[in-house]
Each structure stands twice: as structure tokens, then as C-alpha cells.
Coordinates of C-alpha atoms and ligand atoms in Angstrom, one line a residue:
M271 CA 8.2 77.3 18.9
T272 CA 10.5 76.7 21.8
K273 CA 9.4 73.2 23.1
E274 CA 10.5 73.9 26.8
K275 CA 7.6 76.0 27.0
L276 CA 5.1 73.7 25.6
G277 CA 2.6 71.9 27.6
L278 CA 2.8 68.1 28.1
N279 CA -0.1 67.2 25.7
T280 CA 1.1 69.8 23.0
I281 CA 4.6 68.0 23.2
C282 CA 2.8 64.5 22.9
T283 CA 0.9 65.6 19.9
H284 CA 3.2 67.8 18.0
V285 CA 6.8 67.9 18.8
G286 CA 8.9 66.0 16.4
E287 CA 6.2 65.8 13.6
I288 CA 7.4 65.5 10.1
K289 CA 5.7 67.9 7.9
D290 CA 4.1 66.4 4.8
E291 CA 5.3 68.9 2.2
Q292 CA 4.1 67.0 -0.8
F293 CA 0.7 66.2 -0.1
K294 CA -0.1 68.4 3.0
G295 CA -1.2 65.6 5.3
A296 CA -1.9 66.3 8.9
I297 CA 0.1 63.6 10.4
S298 CA 3.9 62.5 9.8
P299 CA 4.5 60.6 6.7
I300 CA 6.2 57.1 7.3
Y301 CA 9.5 56.6 5.7
L302 CA 10.3 52.9 5.2
S303 CA 13.4 53.5 3.0
S304 CA 16.4 51.4 4.0
S305 CA 18.6 53.1 1.4
Y306 CA 19.3 56.9 1.1
E307 CA 21.3 59.2 -1.1
F308 CA 24.8 59.0 -0.4
L309 CA 26.5 61.6 -2.6
D310 CA 26.8 65.2 -1.5
V311 CA 24.5 64.9 1.5
D312 CA 25.0 66.2 4.9
V313 CA 23.6 63.2 6.7
K314 CA 24.3 59.6 5.7
R315 CA 21.0 58.0 6.6
Y316 CA 20.4 54.4 7.4
P317 CA 18.0 52.5 9.8
R318 CA 20.9 51.1 11.9
Y319 CA 22.3 54.6 12.3
F320 CA 19.3 55.6 14.3
N321 CA 18.8 58.7 11.9
T322 CA 15.9 57.7 9.4
P323 CA 13.4 60.6 9.1
N324 CA 11.0 58.9 11.5
Q325 CA 13.5 57.8 14.0
E326 CA 15.3 61.1 14.2
H327 CA 11.9 63.2 14.5
L328 CA 10.3 60.8 17.1
S329 CA 13.5 61.1 19.2
K330 CA 12.8 64.9 19.4
K331 CA 9.6 64.3 20.9
I332 CA 11.1 61.8 23.6
A333 CA 13.8 64.4 24.4
A334 CA 11.3 67.2 24.9
L335 CA 9.3 64.9 27.2
E336 CA 12.3 64.1 29.3
H337 CA 13.7 67.7 29.3
T338 CA 16.7 66.5 27.5
E339 CA 18.9 67.8 24.6
A340 CA 18.5 64.4 22.7
A341 CA 17.4 60.8 22.6
L342 CA 17.8 57.7 20.7
I343 CA 15.0 55.0 20.2
F344 CA 15.7 51.3 20.3
A345 CA 14.0 47.9 19.4
S346 CA 13.3 47.2 23.1
G347 CA 13.7 48.3 26.5
M348 CA 16.5 45.8 27.1
A349 CA 18.2 47.2 23.9
A350 CA 18.1 50.6 25.3
I351 CA 19.4 49.5 28.7
S352 CA 22.2 47.1 27.2
H353 CA 23.5 49.7 24.6
M354 CA 23.4 52.3 27.3
F355 CA 25.5 50.2 29.8
F356 CA 28.1 49.1 27.2
A357 CA 28.5 52.6 26.0
F358 CA 29.9 53.8 29.4
L359 CA 31.4 50.6 30.8
K360 CA 34.3 48.5 30.0
T361 CA 36.5 45.9 31.4
G362 CA 37.6 46.8 34.9
D363 CA 34.8 49.3 35.3
H364 CA 32.2 49.1 38.3
I365 CA 28.4 49.8 38.4
V366 CA 26.3 50.2 41.4
L367 CA 22.5 49.0 40.9
Q368 CA 19.6 49.4 43.0
N369 CA 18.8 46.0 44.5
T370 CA 15.0 46.1 43.2
L371 CA 15.5 46.2 39.6
Y372 CA 13.2 45.0 36.8
G373 CA 14.1 41.2 36.4
G374 CA 15.3 41.5 32.9
T375 CA 18.0 43.9 33.8
S376 CA 19.2 42.0 36.6
N377 CA 19.5 38.8 34.4
F378 CA 21.4 40.8 31.8
I379 CA 23.9 42.0 34.3
R380 CA 24.5 38.7 36.2
E381 CA 24.6 36.8 33.0
E382 CA 26.8 39.2 30.8
F383 CA 28.8 41.4 32.6
P384 CA 31.1 38.7 34.1
K385 CA 32.0 37.8 30.4
Y386 CA 33.3 41.3 29.8
G387 CA 34.9 41.7 33.3
I388 CA 32.5 44.5 34.3
E389 CA 32.1 44.5 38.1
F390 CA 28.8 45.2 39.7
T391 CA 27.2 45.7 43.2
F392 CA 23.6 45.6 44.0
T393 CA 22.7 47.9 46.9
N394 CA 21.1 46.3 50.1
G395 CA 18.4 49.0 50.1
S396 CA 17.4 52.0 48.2
N397 CA 18.5 54.8 50.6
A398 CA 21.4 57.2 49.5
S399 CA 23.6 55.5 52.1
D400 CA 23.0 52.2 50.5
F401 CA 24.4 53.5 47.2
E402 CA 27.3 55.3 49.0
S403 CA 28.5 52.3 50.6
A404 CA 28.4 50.3 47.5
I405 CA 30.6 52.8 45.5
Q406 CA 34.4 51.8 44.7
A407 CA 37.1 53.7 43.1
N408 CA 36.3 52.3 39.8
T409 CA 32.5 53.0 39.9
K410 CA 31.7 54.7 36.6
L411 CA 27.9 54.5 36.8
I412 CA 24.9 54.2 39.4
H413 CA 21.6 52.8 38.1
I414 CA 18.2 53.4 40.0
E415 CA 14.6 52.4 39.4
T416 CA 12.0 54.4 41.1
P417 CA 9.2 53.4 41.9
S418 CA 10.2 50.0 41.9
N419 CA 8.6 46.7 40.8
P420 CA 6.7 45.2 42.4
L421 CA 6.7 46.9 45.9
L422 CA 6.7 50.4 44.6
T423 CA 9.6 51.7 46.8
I424 CA 10.8 55.2 46.3
T425 CA 14.4 56.1 45.8
D426 CA 15.3 59.7 46.4
I427 CA 16.4 60.8 43.0
K428 CA 18.2 64.1 44.1
K429 CA 20.2 62.4 46.8
V430 CA 21.6 59.7 44.5
A431 CA 22.3 62.1 41.7
D432 CA 24.0 64.6 44.2
L433 CA 26.0 61.6 45.8
A434 CA 27.1 60.5 42.2
K435 CA 28.0 64.0 41.1
S436 CA 30.3 64.6 44.2
K437 CA 32.3 61.6 43.0
G438 CA 32.3 62.2 39.5
I439 CA 29.9 59.3 38.7
L440 CA 27.5 59.1 35.9
T441 CA 23.7 58.3 36.8
S442 CA 20.9 56.4 35.0
I443 CA 17.3 55.7 35.7
D444 CA 14.9 53.3 34.4
N445 CA 11.8 55.7 34.3
T446 CA 9.4 53.1 32.8
F447 CA 7.1 52.9 35.8
A448 CA 6.4 56.6 36.3
S449 CA 6.8 57.6 32.6
P450 CA 7.6 61.1 31.6
V451 CA 4.3 62.2 32.5
N452 CA 4.6 61.5 36.2
Q453 CA 8.3 62.0 36.6
N454 CA 11.2 64.0 34.9
P455 CA 14.5 62.7 36.7
V456 CA 16.8 65.2 34.7
D457 CA 15.1 68.0 36.8
F458 CA 16.9 66.2 39.8
G459 CA 20.1 65.9 38.4
I460 CA 20.2 62.3 36.8
D461 CA 22.4 62.2 33.6
L462 CA 20.5 59.2 31.6
V463 CA 16.9 58.4 31.5
M464 CA 15.7 55.1 29.8
H465 CA 12.4 53.7 29.1
S466 CA 10.9 50.5 28.0
A467 CA 8.6 52.1 25.5
T468 CA 6.8 48.9 25.3
K469 CA 4.9 50.2 28.3
Y470 CA 3.2 53.6 28.6
F471 CA 5.0 55.1 25.4
G472 CA 3.1 52.4 23.5
G473 CA 0.3 52.0 25.7
H474 CA -1.8 49.8 23.8
S475 CA 0.0 46.4 24.2
D476 CA 1.0 46.1 20.6
I477 CA 4.4 47.7 20.4
C478 CA 8.0 46.5 21.7
A479 CA 10.4 49.5 21.9
G480 CA 12.9 51.3 24.2
A481 CA 14.3 54.7 24.6
V482 CA 17.4 56.6 26.1
A483 CA 17.4 60.5 26.9
G484 CA 20.2 62.6 27.8
S485 CA 22.6 65.5 26.8
Q486 CA 23.7 65.5 23.2
E487 CA 27.2 64.7 24.5
H488 CA 26.1 61.5 26.4
I489 CA 23.6 60.6 23.5
D490 CA 26.6 60.8 20.9
I491 CA 28.7 58.3 23.2
I492 CA 25.7 55.9 23.3
W493 CA 25.2 56.2 19.5
N494 CA 28.8 55.2 18.6
V495 CA 28.2 51.9 20.4
S496 CA 24.5 51.4 19.3
K497 CA 25.6 51.6 15.6
N498 CA 27.9 48.7 16.2
L499 CA 25.4 46.7 18.5
G500 CA 22.4 47.3 16.0
G501 CA 19.5 47.4 18.1
S502 CA 17.5 49.9 16.1
L503 CA 13.6 49.9 15.8
S504 CA 11.9 49.4 12.5
D505 CA 10.5 52.5 11.0
F506 CA 6.9 51.1 10.8
T507 CA 7.0 50.5 14.6
V508 CA 8.5 53.8 15.1
W509 CA 5.7 55.5 13.3
M510 CA 3.2 53.4 15.4
L511 CA 5.0 54.7 18.5
E512 CA 4.6 58.3 17.4
R513 CA 0.7 57.7 17.0
S514 CA 0.7 56.0 20.4
M515 CA 2.6 58.8 22.1
K516 CA 0.0 61.6 21.0
T517 CA -2.2 60.3 23.7
M518 CA 0.4 59.4 26.4
G519 CA -0.5 62.4 28.4
L520 CA -4.3 61.8 28.4
R521 CA -3.8 58.1 28.9
V522 CA -1.3 58.2 31.8
K523 CA -3.1 61.0 33.6
A524 CA -6.4 58.9 33.4
Q525 CA -4.6 55.7 34.5
T526 CA -3.0 57.4 37.4
K527 CA -6.3 59.1 38.5
N528 CA -7.8 55.4 38.5
A529 CA -4.8 54.0 40.3
R530 CA -5.1 56.4 43.1
K531 CA -8.9 55.6 43.5
M532 CA -8.3 51.9 43.4
A533 CA -5.5 52.2 46.1
K534 CA -7.7 54.1 48.4
W535 CA -10.6 51.5 47.9
L536 CA -8.4 48.3 48.1
N537 CA -6.8 49.9 51.3
K538 CA -10.3 49.5 52.9
H539 CA -11.3 46.4 51.5
E540 CA -11.6 43.5 54.3
S541 CA -10.1 40.9 52.1
I542 CA -6.9 42.9 51.2
E543 CA -4.0 42.8 53.8
K544 CA -1.9 45.7 52.3
V545 CA -1.7 48.0 49.5
Y546 CA 1.4 49.3 48.0
Y547 CA 1.0 52.7 46.3
P548 CA 3.2 55.9 46.8
G549 CA 0.1 57.9 46.5
L550 CA -1.3 56.5 49.7
K551 CA -0.6 58.5 52.9
S552 CA 0.6 55.2 54.7
H553 CA 3.4 54.6 52.1
P554 CA 6.5 55.2 54.0
D555 CA 7.9 57.5 51.2
Y556 CA 4.7 59.2 50.5
E557 CA 6.2 62.8 51.1
L558 CA 9.4 61.9 48.9
A559 CA 7.2 60.5 46.2
K560 CA 5.2 63.9 46.3
S561 CA 8.3 65.9 46.0
Q562 CA 9.9 64.0 42.9
M563 CA 6.8 62.8 41.1
N564 CA 4.1 65.0 39.1
G565 CA 1.6 62.1 39.7
F566 CA 1.9 58.8 41.8
G567 CA 1.8 56.6 38.7
A568 CA -0.7 53.8 37.6
M569 CA 1.1 50.8 39.1
L570 CA 0.4 49.5 42.6
S571 CA 0.4 46.2 44.3
F572 CA -1.8 44.6 46.9
E573 CA -1.7 41.4 49.3
L574 CA -4.8 39.2 49.5
K575 CA -5.3 38.3 53.2
E576 CA -3.7 35.1 54.2
G577 CA -5.5 31.9 53.1
L578 CA -6.8 33.6 49.8
D579 CA -5.1 31.9 46.8
A580 CA -3.7 34.4 44.3
H581 CA -3.9 31.9 41.4
K582 CA -7.5 31.2 42.1
F583 CA -8.4 35.2 42.5
Q584 CA -6.7 35.8 39.1
K585 CA -8.7 33.0 37.3
E586 CA -11.9 34.6 38.7
L587 CA -11.3 38.0 37.2
R588 CA -13.6 38.6 34.2
L589 CA -12.5 42.2 33.0
I590 CA -9.1 42.5 34.3
K591 CA -6.6 40.1 32.5
S592 CA -3.8 38.4 34.2
S593 CA -1.0 38.9 31.9
M594 CA 2.6 39.7 31.8
S595 CA 3.8 43.3 30.7
L596 CA 2.0 46.2 31.9
A597 CA 1.0 49.8 31.2
G598 CA -1.5 49.3 28.5
V599 CA -4.9 51.1 28.6
E600 CA -6.4 47.8 29.7
S601 CA -5.9 46.8 33.5
T602 CA -3.8 43.7 34.1
V603 CA -2.5 41.9 37.0
I604 CA 0.1 39.5 37.8
S605 CA 1.2 37.3 40.8
P606 CA 5.1 38.1 41.3
A607 CA 5.5 35.0 43.3
L608 CA 4.1 32.8 40.4
T609 CA 5.9 34.9 37.5
S610 CA 8.9 37.3 38.0
H611 CA 9.9 35.9 41.3
A612 CA 9.1 32.2 40.9
L613 CA 12.7 31.1 40.6
L614 CA 13.4 32.3 44.2
S615 CA 12.8 30.2 47.2
Q616 CA 10.0 30.8 49.6
E617 CA 12.4 32.1 52.1
E618 CA 14.2 34.4 49.6
R619 CA 10.7 35.8 48.6
D620 CA 9.7 36.2 52.3
T621 CA 13.0 38.2 52.9
I622 CA 12.2 40.8 50.1
G623 CA 8.6 41.1 51.2
I624 CA 7.1 39.1 48.0
K625 CA 4.3 37.1 49.8
D626 CA 2.2 34.4 47.7
G627 CA -0.7 36.6 47.9
L628 CA 0.8 39.8 46.2
I629 CA -0.9 40.9 43.1
R630 CA 0.7 43.5 40.9
F631 CA -1.9 45.7 39.3
S632 CA -1.2 47.7 36.2
V633 CA -4.3 50.1 36.2
G634 CA -6.0 50.9 32.8
I635 CA -8.5 53.5 31.7
E636 CA -11.8 51.4 32.3
S637 CA -14.6 52.7 34.5
I638 CA -13.7 52.6 38.1
K639 CA -17.0 51.1 39.1
D640 CA -16.3 48.1 36.7
L641 CA -12.8 47.7 38.0
K642 CA -14.3 47.5 41.6
A643 CA -16.9 45.2 40.6
D644 CA -14.4 42.9 39.0
I645 CA -12.2 42.7 41.9
S646 CA -15.1 42.3 44.4
N647 CA -16.5 39.5 42.5
A648 CA -13.1 37.7 42.3
I649 CA -12.5 38.0 45.9
L650 CA -15.9 36.6 46.6
K651 CA -15.3 33.5 44.6
T652 CA -11.9 33.2 46.2
V653 CA -13.3 33.2 49.7
N654 CA -16.3 31.1 48.9
T655 CA -13.8 28.4 47.6
I656 CA -11.9 28.4 51.0
E657 CA -15.4 28.0 52.8
K658 CA -16.3 25.1 50.7
T659 CA -12.9 23.3 51.0
D660 CA -13.2 23.7 54.9
A661 CA -16.7 22.3 55.0
Ligands
PLP221 C1 9.4 45.8 30.5 C2 10.4 46.8 31.4 C3 11.8 46.7 30.7 C4 12.3 46.0 29.6 O1 11.6 46.4 28.4 P1 11.3 45.4 27.1 O2 10.8 46.6 26.2 O3 10.7 44.2 27.5 O4 12.7 45.1 26.8 C5 12.8 47.4 31.5 N1 12.2 48.1 32.8 C6 11.1 48.1 33.2 C7 10.8 48.8 34.5 C8 10.1 47.3 32.5 O5 8.9 47.3 32.9

């Protein structure tokens, strides 16, 4: 079987399976051993070497999904990011980062890089020119995130990759929001693709994991650092992740379809000011998203009309949970102004477009009519509160 020719759901279901030679079971056995034969073996296996049978095999599925030669699985998305960055950056080097990064990534860079003398620049925007003007003579890596959190801006992947290539700079992307189902950045020239596997890979809000995919040469460089930093994932969770990933294609496609329907519906709702979703024709980068994504993803944000309280709205939802994290089969919402961006001042939030009424919506697989009913009802109750307070 040449895995490049296999369809998405076949890769999800089968690539990287471990054959159960002993009992002929239908699924990969789980190998929990942390100790393996040492004498006269080709591979010295050890969990922190990222090469137990389950780790090694699941990496093949991730590599196949991202169209790369190799991949590594980590204990979290942040372990994947930090091990990847530390593998390619040393004292005196410089990295260019998109301004709208996942909060944990920005914190990691701002808090840790100064200790190691690694220089960094956050761009002013996400156009190729914003990246170009941030490049210095010592720039070694450009890191992007598209679609971005929470306003779903779209970065032109190919333009940034071409720009970096012309200057001999490596590129990496956080592909968590799109997942490999909706976006394969390597096809547009990106070198390294990382994921918080806690999100769509896991998909059931019960796993914390991460992954990086790239060429064998790049993955070997990361491996050399990772074995020292030690962020490997336990085999039990690796096995859980394999189970989850079998349905990733089905889940994410269903979630994406739901998100598109919800975005269109919310866009027409009288109590919603604005909807941020790359699959809406009104999104400024709709055409760009269409050209580089296989689907528009299952994340969207919307702004409640002025005067409607985001906290109250979330409290009134019955089906949709207001909870941190995202990408599970269950729909969740959060208010960025009250959570991820709470530490910024009102003025700073206004400048970057995070209004108090902004709600980030991770769309699940529930029946559309129930999602609509839940939101309609919560809005009605939120509107009624205002009328009561006014009276
Ligand atoms: C959650 C997330 C991360 C961090 O992943 P963890 O598994 O929580 O460490 C990184 N990037 C994005 C876009 C995320 O959503």
C-alpha cells in the first residue's frame, strides 16, 4: 500500500496500525513496556526516545495525514512547539512570529526566550509584507498560525513559505485550528507542521497530546533535542489517540459542515453584530481560504449586539458548554475578553478587535436544529434581562 494514494478516511483508520501477529486481533495492541531488549537489536527502544511500538506507528499516521516523511508525538501541544523551537533556535538567533498566536505560544516565547538570548519579533499583521519587514539577518524561523484564534484571520501560507525559502529561512505552522482534514500546509511549501493533538486529533476532550510533522531530516533534528527535553507521551495515551484518530476525518468533516451552517445562520440573526468565519463570502480572505483549505474548519466567532452581556448569554446556554479548549465532538463557547484576553486592557482589546460581546464557538457534531434552538433561547433570555433592567 502506498499511503500517498490512500484516501483521508483510510489513512485515519489504517495507516500505522500494528499487526497483532500473536492473537490476530483487529486493532493495534498496546505496548506499555518501558524496558526493551538491549543486546543485538537494531533499535534501542525507550518511551523517552519516542520509539516504542505505539509511538512509532502512530507517527506514521500523522505523517501520512500531513503529507510528510516523518512525525513525532508529544505529551502536549506546547511540548511539540517548545521542542520544535528549541531544536532550531539557539542564543543569538531570531524568530519571526505571527501577531495573532495561540496565547500559550506567545507566553512561552515572551517568558522563556529572553532567558536563552533568543530574539523574536511579533509581526504587525498577517500579510506577507508584515513578515518580510520583520526578518533580520539572524532570522532562522518564521512561525504562522492560520486560521488564527479567535478572529479567524487567514495568512497566505504559500506567500510566507516562498518568502522564507528565498532567504533560506525555515517555516513552521500551528495547524491545530484547521486540522489535516481541512489544511495541509506542506503542500504550500511549509517545512514543519505542529498540532495540539488535544484538539481535533483527540476530538473527545479527554486527551492531552501534541505532534510535529516534517521531513525525516528535520524530524531527526527535533528528535535529538526532544530526547533531552523529555516531552514524550505515555503509550496508553498514544493508543487512545490512535483510536480517536480513526474517526478524525468523519468528525471534522461533520463539524465543518455544521460550522458553515451555523455561520450562515448567525450572520442573519438580528442580535448578532458580526460573524467571523473564513467560509462566509463576507470574510475578507474568503478566496484565499478557499485556495489553501480543503474545508473552512469548525471554529468561528461571533459578536453579540452591543448591550448583550456575553457572560449572561453563556450562562443561559443549555446544550452548548462554555468551556476552555476546543474541537471536541461537543459544541463549546468561550468569551475571549473574559478568558484568553482578560489580562489585556479594554483599550488593547479594542485595538485588536476583541470586543466584550465576542464569543468563540467550537462547533461540534450535534444536530443543527438543537444548536440553533440553544443559541436562540440564550439570546432571548439575555435580551429579556436588559428589558427588565431598563424597566
Ligand atoms: C490548545 C492549543 C495549543 C496548545 O496545546 P496543548 O495541547 O494545550 O499544549 C497550541 N496551539 C493551538 C492553536 C491550540 O489551540
